[in-house]
Structures are given as structure tokens and as C-alpha cells.
Amino acid sequence: MVKTLEHGKDLPLYATLLGNPTFHDFVLACDRDLATQARRRGCRLCRGVLHSARYRRKPRGRLCRLGPEHDWRFSFCCARDGCRTRKTPPSLRFLGRKVYLAATIILAAVLDEGTTAARLQWLKEVVGVDRRTVERWRRWWLKIFTKTSFWQIARAAFIPPVNEDALPAALLERFSGRATEQMRALLRFLSPLTGGQVQAF
Ligand SMILES: [Zn+2]
């Protein structure tokens, strides 16, 4: 269990984080940077110019009101006739094809480390996820995330090794700082996963 969750019994610091528009603005700004970089590199097949082909993806699991700019997933399409290849850059807000914010997914799985009736009730009412969804997310961390080539390489950097049975909490606590900083660092760490090459929940 992550130490930072002990500050509040039913409303952990991560809830404060997800309810903070500044945090959402921060991850959106990161996504913009990632999108700009991806666009600059051009089409991955023909090196052609990329045009914006963003699409609407309203994530659930937010705890504050946000502007419409938060509802778009950056994506591009090659401008060359006959190619038109789509390129979707990595995102800190969306993990793979799921509708939930990446941060919410981490949050819910972390909360599930110390499941109590009160916490599950909170997830259900405030974040809008049920027990089965939380279980599915946990399985993703334990069965799918641990098998990714990304993690197979990245885990070697952690000494002592991260306890994979306690993911994602065990990973989150390896990043220093307060809850906000830990979450940002973890999202940044996970961003190579979000280009769509990982199986969704
Ligand atoms: Zn192309």
C-alpha cells in the first residue's frame, strides 16, 4: 500500500489530484508536446506531411469540470493520396484504447490494493467504476503490462526489483515526491505504452 494513501481514509490524495484542473492541464500540455514531436517526424511510411485527424474521446473518471479541449485525442493522418496512414502519438491521458484517463486507471488499481467497502463505494459513486472494472484493470497490470516488451526492459532499471504482484502501487512508490509528482512521473514513465501497441483492457 502506498504511504500517501494513508493521509485520508476515504478521500486519498489521488482524488484531490484528479479533481485538480491544473493537473489535467499539465497532462494535456504533455500530450501536446508529444503530438508536436510526432507530427514533426512525418508519416512513418512515406515521410509525408501529417494533417490533424484528432478524434473525440471523452474520458470518464474526471473529478472536476474541464474545457472541451480535454475531450480530444491527438492523432494525425498522412496528407499524401494513396497513403493516408494514421499516426496516433503516445498520450499521458489515455492508456491504449480505453476511455478512462490513465491517471484514473492507476488510481483505481492503487486503491484496490487496500480494498475496503468504503473505497469501492467511492470509486463507484465518484469515479463511476464498479468492482468488475477494477478487477479488469488489476488483471491488466498483472497479466498484460508485465508481459509487454516495454516493462521487460524497463524493470531492469529498478533496484531492488519491483514486486510485480503489487502493481501498480509498487511502481508508483518508486517515484519520489508528493502524490502529484509521483503520479506525473509514473504517467511520463508509462507514456511509451500509449501509442496503441498495447492490448486494451
Ligand atoms: Zn504517408
PDB file of C-alpha atoms and ligand atoms in Angstrom:
ATOM      1  CA  MET A   1       0.000   0.000   0.000  1.00  0.00           C
ATOM      2  CA  VAL A   2       1.307   3.413  -0.913  1.00  0.00           C
ATOM      3  CA  LYS A   3       2.109   5.640   2.011  1.00  0.00           C
ATOM      4  CA  THR A   4       0.435   8.662   0.507  1.00  0.00           C
ATOM      5  CA  LEU A   5      -2.925   6.941   0.598  1.00  0.00           C
ATOM      6  CA  GLU A   6      -2.842   6.895   4.353  1.00  0.00           C
ATOM      7  CA  HIS A   7      -3.376  10.624   4.678  1.00  0.00           C
ATOM      8  CA  GLY A   8      -7.077  10.408   4.055  1.00  0.00           C
ATOM      9  CA  LYS A   9      -9.271   7.475   4.867  1.00  0.00           C
ATOM     10  CA  ASP A  10     -11.918   7.707   2.193  1.00  0.00           C
ATOM     11  CA  LEU A  11     -10.627  10.521   0.028  1.00  0.00           C
ATOM     12  CA  PRO A  12      -6.973   9.871  -0.801  1.00  0.00           C
ATOM     13  CA  LEU A  13      -4.638  12.460  -2.255  1.00  0.00           C
ATOM     14  CA  TYR A  14      -5.139  10.994  -5.710  1.00  0.00           C
ATOM     15  CA  ALA A  15      -8.738  12.067  -5.559  1.00  0.00           C
ATOM     16  CA  THR A  16      -7.549  15.608  -4.958  1.00  0.00           C
ATOM     17  CA  LEU A  17      -5.240  15.219  -7.919  1.00  0.00           C
ATOM     18  CA  LEU A  18      -7.982  14.076 -10.297  1.00  0.00           C
ATOM     19  CA  GLY A  19     -10.159  16.913  -9.073  1.00  0.00           C
ATOM     20  CA  ASN A  20      -7.494  19.487  -9.804  1.00  0.00           C
ATOM     21  CA  PRO A  21      -7.810  21.205 -13.220  1.00  0.00           C
ATOM     22  CA  THR A  22      -4.130  22.189 -13.057  1.00  0.00           C
ATOM     23  CA  PHE A  23      -3.145  18.530 -13.097  1.00  0.00           C
ATOM     24  CA  HIS A  24      -5.364  17.893 -16.125  1.00  0.00           C
ATOM     25  CA  ASP A  25      -3.914  20.964 -17.864  1.00  0.00           C
ATOM     26  CA  PHE A  26      -0.449  19.620 -17.159  1.00  0.00           C
ATOM     27  CA  VAL A  27      -1.094  16.221 -18.768  1.00  0.00           C
ATOM     28  CA  LEU A  28      -2.829  17.906 -21.693  1.00  0.00           C
ATOM     29  CA  ALA A  29       0.244  20.112 -22.232  1.00  0.00           C
ATOM     30  CA  CYS A  30       2.436  16.979 -22.183  1.00  0.00           C
ATOM     31  CA  ASP A  31       0.187  15.370 -24.784  1.00  0.00           C
ATOM     32  CA  ARG A  32       0.506  18.466 -26.979  1.00  0.00           C
ATOM     33  CA  ASP A  33       4.285  18.204 -26.826  1.00  0.00           C
ATOM     34  CA  LEU A  34       4.178  14.520 -27.723  1.00  0.00           C
ATOM     35  CA  ALA A  35       1.822  15.295 -30.622  1.00  0.00           C
ATOM     36  CA  THR A  36       4.071  18.085 -31.924  1.00  0.00           C
ATOM     37  CA  GLN A  37       7.078  15.768 -31.873  1.00  0.00           C
ATOM     38  CA  ALA A  38       5.156  13.023 -33.691  1.00  0.00           C
ATOM     39  CA  ARG A  39       3.942  15.445 -36.333  1.00  0.00           C
ATOM     40  CA  ARG A  40       7.422  16.808 -36.954  1.00  0.00           C
ATOM     41  CA  ARG A  41       8.684  13.319 -37.810  1.00  0.00           C
ATOM     42  CA  GLY A  42       6.065  12.976 -40.573  1.00  0.00           C
ATOM     43  CA  CYS A  43       4.384   9.869 -41.923  1.00  0.00           C
ATOM     44  CA  ARG A  44       6.055   6.704 -40.707  1.00  0.00           C
ATOM     45  CA  LEU A  45       5.614   5.021 -44.095  1.00  0.00           C
ATOM     46  CA  CYS A  46       6.280   7.712 -46.683  1.00  0.00           C
ATOM     47  CA  ARG A  47       7.623  10.629 -44.585  1.00  0.00           C
ATOM     48  CA  GLY A  48       4.774  12.716 -45.983  1.00  0.00           C
ATOM     49  CA  VAL A  49       3.248  15.709 -44.219  1.00  0.00           C
ATOM     50  CA  LEU A  50       0.771  14.898 -41.470  1.00  0.00           C
ATOM     51  CA  HIS A  51      -2.579  16.582 -41.111  1.00  0.00           C
ATOM     52  CA  SER A  52      -4.534  16.738 -37.897  1.00  0.00           C
ATOM     53  CA  ALA A  53      -7.099  13.941 -37.606  1.00  0.00           C
ATOM     54  CA  ARG A  54      -7.832  14.213 -33.910  1.00  0.00           C
ATOM     55  CA  TYR A  55     -10.880  12.478 -32.591  1.00  0.00           C
ATOM     56  CA  ARG A  56     -13.248  12.943 -29.729  1.00  0.00           C
ATOM     57  CA  ARG A  57     -12.763  10.688 -26.787  1.00  0.00           C
ATOM     58  CA  LYS A  58     -14.495  11.832 -23.682  1.00  0.00           C
ATOM     59  CA  PRO A  59     -12.760  10.169 -20.768  1.00  0.00           C
ATOM     60  CA  ARG A  60     -14.745   9.237 -17.717  1.00  0.00           C
ATOM     61  CA  GLY A  61     -13.204   9.298 -14.284  1.00  0.00           C
ATOM     62  CA  ARG A  62     -12.677  13.020 -14.016  1.00  0.00           C
ATOM     63  CA  LEU A  63     -13.389  14.724 -10.761  1.00  0.00           C
ATOM     64  CA  CYS A  64     -13.641  18.285 -11.997  1.00  0.00           C
ATOM     65  CA  ARG A  65     -15.147  20.303 -14.802  1.00  0.00           C
ATOM     66  CA  LEU A  66     -12.815  20.736 -17.763  1.00  0.00           C
ATOM     67  CA  GLY A  67     -12.970  22.601 -21.062  1.00  0.00           C
ATOM     68  CA  PRO A  68     -13.783  20.856 -24.364  1.00  0.00           C
ATOM     69  CA  GLU A  69     -10.078  20.837 -25.326  1.00  0.00           C
ATOM     70  CA  HIS A  70      -9.678  17.949 -22.889  1.00  0.00           C
ATOM     71  CA  ASP A  71     -12.020  15.739 -24.908  1.00  0.00           C
ATOM     72  CA  TRP A  72      -9.747  15.259 -27.900  1.00  0.00           C
ATOM     73  CA  ARG A  73      -7.200  12.583 -28.592  1.00  0.00           C
ATOM     74  CA  PHE A  74      -4.427  13.960 -30.786  1.00  0.00           C
ATOM     75  CA  SER A  75      -3.994  11.986 -33.973  1.00  0.00           C
ATOM     76  CA  PHE A  76      -2.707  12.583 -37.487  1.00  0.00           C
ATOM     77  CA  CYS A  77      -3.263  11.347 -40.980  1.00  0.00           C
ATOM     78  CA  CYS A  78      -0.769  11.356 -43.846  1.00  0.00           C
ATOM     79  CA  ALA A  79      -1.759  14.003 -46.411  1.00  0.00           C
ATOM     80  CA  ARG A  80      -0.494  12.016 -49.389  1.00  0.00           C
ATOM     81  CA  ASP A  81      -3.094  10.425 -51.657  1.00  0.00           C
ATOM     82  CA  GLY A  82      -2.795   6.665 -51.663  1.00  0.00           C
ATOM     83  CA  CYS A  83      -1.087   6.635 -48.253  1.00  0.00           C
ATOM     84  CA  ARG A  84      -3.313   8.364 -45.706  1.00  0.00           C
ATOM     85  CA  THR A  85      -1.681   6.393 -42.920  1.00  0.00           C
ATOM     86  CA  ARG A  86      -2.881   7.301 -39.454  1.00  0.00           C
ATOM     87  CA  LYS A  87      -0.408   8.132 -36.736  1.00  0.00           C
ATOM     88  CA  THR A  88      -1.538   8.448 -33.147  1.00  0.00           C
ATOM     89  CA  PRO A  89       1.142   9.761 -30.802  1.00  0.00           C
ATOM     90  CA  PRO A  90       1.617   8.497 -27.253  1.00  0.00           C
ATOM     91  CA  SER A  91      -0.589  10.107 -24.621  1.00  0.00           C
ATOM     92  CA  LEU A  92      -0.362  10.599 -20.895  1.00  0.00           C
ATOM     93  CA  ARG A  93      -4.127  10.958 -20.695  1.00  0.00           C
ATOM     94  CA  PHE A  94      -5.174   7.802 -22.459  1.00  0.00           C
ATOM     95  CA  LEU A  95      -3.691   4.373 -21.979  1.00  0.00           C
ATOM     96  CA  GLY A  96      -4.267   2.468 -25.211  1.00  0.00           C
ATOM     97  CA  ARG A  97      -7.812   2.445 -26.494  1.00  0.00           C
ATOM     98  CA  LYS A  98      -9.601   2.877 -23.230  1.00  0.00           C
ATOM     99  CA  VAL A  99     -11.965   5.650 -22.369  1.00  0.00           C
ATOM    100  CA  TYR A 100     -10.663   6.199 -18.875  1.00  0.00           C
ATOM    101  CA  LEU A 101      -7.917   8.621 -18.089  1.00  0.00           C
ATOM    102  CA  ALA A 102      -4.664   6.852 -17.483  1.00  0.00           C
ATOM    103  CA  ALA A 103      -4.406   8.523 -14.106  1.00  0.00           C
ATOM    104  CA  THR A 104      -7.792   7.183 -13.067  1.00  0.00           C
ATOM    105  CA  ILE A 105      -6.785   3.682 -14.047  1.00  0.00           C
ATOM    106  CA  ILE A 106      -3.690   3.907 -11.889  1.00  0.00           C
ATOM    107  CA  LEU A 107      -5.670   5.424  -9.085  1.00  0.00           C
ATOM    108  CA  ALA A 108      -8.311   2.741  -9.090  1.00  0.00           C
ATOM    109  CA  ALA A 109      -5.790  -0.059  -9.208  1.00  0.00           C
ATOM    110  CA  VAL A 110      -3.805   1.523  -6.387  1.00  0.00           C
ATOM    111  CA  LEU A 111      -6.923   1.903  -4.305  1.00  0.00           C
ATOM    112  CA  ASP A 112      -7.742  -1.719  -4.888  1.00  0.00           C
ATOM    113  CA  GLU A 113      -4.534  -2.649  -3.094  1.00  0.00           C
ATOM    114  CA  GLY A 114      -6.344  -1.927   0.098  1.00  0.00           C
ATOM    115  CA  THR A 115      -9.887  -2.639  -0.890  1.00  0.00           C
ATOM    116  CA  THR A 116     -12.483  -1.659   1.610  1.00  0.00           C
ATOM    117  CA  ALA A 117     -16.213  -1.378   1.128  1.00  0.00           C
ATOM    118  CA  ALA A 118     -15.946   2.387   1.607  1.00  0.00           C
ATOM    119  CA  ARG A 119     -13.301   2.747  -1.090  1.00  0.00           C
ATOM    120  CA  LEU A 120     -15.205   0.657  -3.598  1.00  0.00           C
ATOM    121  CA  GLN A 121     -18.283   2.675  -2.874  1.00  0.00           C
ATOM    122  CA  TRP A 122     -16.254   5.835  -3.508  1.00  0.00           C
ATOM    123  CA  LEU A 123     -14.942   4.501  -6.817  1.00  0.00           C
ATOM    124  CA  LYS A 124     -18.426   3.578  -7.866  1.00  0.00           C
ATOM    125  CA  GLU A 125     -20.061   6.852  -6.936  1.00  0.00           C
ATOM    126  CA  VAL A 126     -17.372   9.405  -7.661  1.00  0.00           C
ATOM    127  CA  VAL A 127     -15.244   7.896 -10.403  1.00  0.00           C
ATOM    128  CA  GLY A 128     -18.017   5.782 -11.891  1.00  0.00           C
ATOM    129  CA  VAL A 129     -16.292   2.409 -11.942  1.00  0.00           C
ATOM    130  CA  ASP A 130     -17.601  -0.801 -10.482  1.00  0.00           C
ATOM    131  CA  ARG A 131     -15.910  -3.748  -8.821  1.00  0.00           C
ATOM    132  CA  ARG A 132     -15.652  -5.719 -12.079  1.00  0.00           C
ATOM    133  CA  THR A 133     -13.917  -2.853 -13.846  1.00  0.00           C
ATOM    134  CA  VAL A 134     -11.396  -2.518 -11.040  1.00  0.00           C
ATOM    135  CA  GLU A 135     -10.724  -6.254 -11.269  1.00  0.00           C
ATOM    136  CA  ARG A 136     -10.226  -5.978 -15.008  1.00  0.00           C
ATOM    137  CA  TRP A 137      -7.712  -3.143 -14.503  1.00  0.00           C
ATOM    138  CA  ARG A 138      -5.854  -5.144 -11.894  1.00  0.00           C
ATOM    139  CA  ARG A 139      -5.637  -8.060 -14.301  1.00  0.00           C
ATOM    140  CA  TRP A 140      -4.277  -5.723 -16.972  1.00  0.00           C
ATOM    141  CA  TRP A 141      -1.449  -4.647 -14.674  1.00  0.00           C
ATOM    142  CA  LEU A 142      -0.654  -8.176 -13.538  1.00  0.00           C
ATOM    143  CA  LYS A 143      -1.119 -10.179 -16.751  1.00  0.00           C
ATOM    144  CA  ILE A 144      -0.689  -7.793 -19.680  1.00  0.00           C
ATOM    145  CA  PHE A 145       1.518  -4.945 -18.506  1.00  0.00           C
ATOM    146  CA  THR A 146       4.114  -7.335 -17.040  1.00  0.00           C
ATOM    147  CA  LYS A 147       4.369  -9.128 -20.418  1.00  0.00           C
ATOM    148  CA  THR A 148       4.987  -6.002 -22.503  1.00  0.00           C
ATOM    149  CA  SER A 149       8.428  -5.619 -24.037  1.00  0.00           C
ATOM    150  CA  PHE A 150       8.426  -2.117 -22.539  1.00  0.00           C
ATOM    151  CA  TRP A 151       8.256  -3.482 -18.985  1.00  0.00           C
ATOM    152  CA  GLN A 152      10.578  -6.407 -19.706  1.00  0.00           C
ATOM    153  CA  ILE A 153      13.293  -3.852 -20.465  1.00  0.00           C
ATOM    154  CA  ALA A 154      12.294  -1.070 -18.061  1.00  0.00           C
ATOM    155  CA  ARG A 155      12.057  -3.247 -14.959  1.00  0.00           C
ATOM    156  CA  ALA A 156      15.823  -3.883 -15.027  1.00  0.00           C
ATOM    157  CA  ALA A 157      16.343  -0.252 -14.005  1.00  0.00           C
ATOM    158  CA  PHE A 158      14.694  -0.804 -10.619  1.00  0.00           C
ATOM    159  CA  ILE A 159      16.897  -1.991  -7.791  1.00  0.00           C
ATOM    160  CA  PRO A 160      15.641  -3.817  -5.815  1.00  0.00           C
ATOM    161  CA  PRO A 161      13.181  -5.235  -8.364  1.00  0.00           C
ATOM    162  CA  VAL A 162       9.591  -4.005  -8.301  1.00  0.00           C
ATOM    163  CA  ASN A 163       7.204  -6.516  -6.751  1.00  0.00           C
ATOM    164  CA  GLU A 164       5.019  -7.311  -9.777  1.00  0.00           C
ATOM    165  CA  ASP A 165       2.263  -8.786  -7.655  1.00  0.00           C
ATOM    166  CA  ALA A 166       1.719  -5.345  -6.149  1.00  0.00           C
ATOM    167  CA  LEU A 167       1.455  -3.343  -9.376  1.00  0.00           C
ATOM    168  CA  PRO A 168       0.833  -0.510  -9.968  1.00  0.00           C
ATOM    169  CA  ALA A 169       1.274   0.671  -6.356  1.00  0.00           C
ATOM    170  CA  ALA A 170       4.718  -0.931  -6.131  1.00  0.00           C
ATOM    171  CA  LEU A 171       5.787   1.042  -9.187  1.00  0.00           C
ATOM    172  CA  LEU A 172       4.220   4.316  -8.117  1.00  0.00           C
ATOM    173  CA  GLU A 173       6.057   4.338  -4.797  1.00  0.00           C
ATOM    174  CA  ARG A 174       9.416   4.135  -6.604  1.00  0.00           C
ATOM    175  CA  PHE A 175       8.959   7.685  -7.816  1.00  0.00           C
ATOM    176  CA  SER A 176       9.871  10.371  -5.341  1.00  0.00           C
ATOM    177  CA  GLY A 177       7.922  13.391  -4.259  1.00  0.00           C
ATOM    178  CA  ARG A 178       4.370  14.090  -3.245  1.00  0.00           C
ATOM    179  CA  ALA A 179       1.388  12.244  -4.718  1.00  0.00           C
ATOM    180  CA  THR A 180       1.079  14.683  -7.629  1.00  0.00           C
ATOM    181  CA  GLU A 181       4.735  14.371  -8.535  1.00  0.00           C
ATOM    182  CA  GLN A 182       4.680  10.588  -8.210  1.00  0.00           C
ATOM    183  CA  MET A 183       1.654  10.354 -10.482  1.00  0.00           C
ATOM    184  CA  ARG A 184       3.201  12.670 -13.068  1.00  0.00           C
ATOM    185  CA  ALA A 185       6.439  10.708 -13.012  1.00  0.00           C
ATOM    186  CA  LEU A 186       4.606   7.405 -13.411  1.00  0.00           C
ATOM    187  CA  LEU A 187       2.495   8.729 -16.295  1.00  0.00           C
ATOM    188  CA  ARG A 188       5.616  10.016 -18.012  1.00  0.00           C
ATOM    189  CA  PHE A 189       7.311   6.667 -17.435  1.00  0.00           C
ATOM    190  CA  LEU A 190       4.337   4.823 -18.978  1.00  0.00           C
ATOM    191  CA  SER A 191       3.936   7.104 -21.995  1.00  0.00           C
ATOM    192  CA  PRO A 192       5.757   4.767 -24.450  1.00  0.00           C
ATOM    193  CA  LEU A 193       2.913   2.314 -23.816  1.00  0.00           C
ATOM    194  CA  THR A 194       0.205   4.615 -25.025  1.00  0.00           C
ATOM    195  CA  GLY A 195       0.911   4.669 -28.747  1.00  0.00           C
ATOM    196  CA  GLY A 196      -1.719   1.983 -29.241  1.00  0.00           C
ATOM    197  CA  GLN A 197       0.629  -1.003 -29.410  1.00  0.00           C
ATOM    198  CA  VAL A 198      -0.572  -2.480 -26.121  1.00  0.00           C
ATOM    199  CA  GLN A 199      -3.689  -4.579 -25.817  1.00  0.00           C
ATOM    200  CA  ALA A 200      -6.532  -2.647 -24.248  1.00  0.00           C
ATOM    201  CA  PHE A 201      -8.388  -3.620 -21.136  1.00  0.00           C
TER     202      PHE A 201
HETATM  203 ZN    ZN B   1       2.236   8.613 -45.810  1.00  0.00          ZN
END
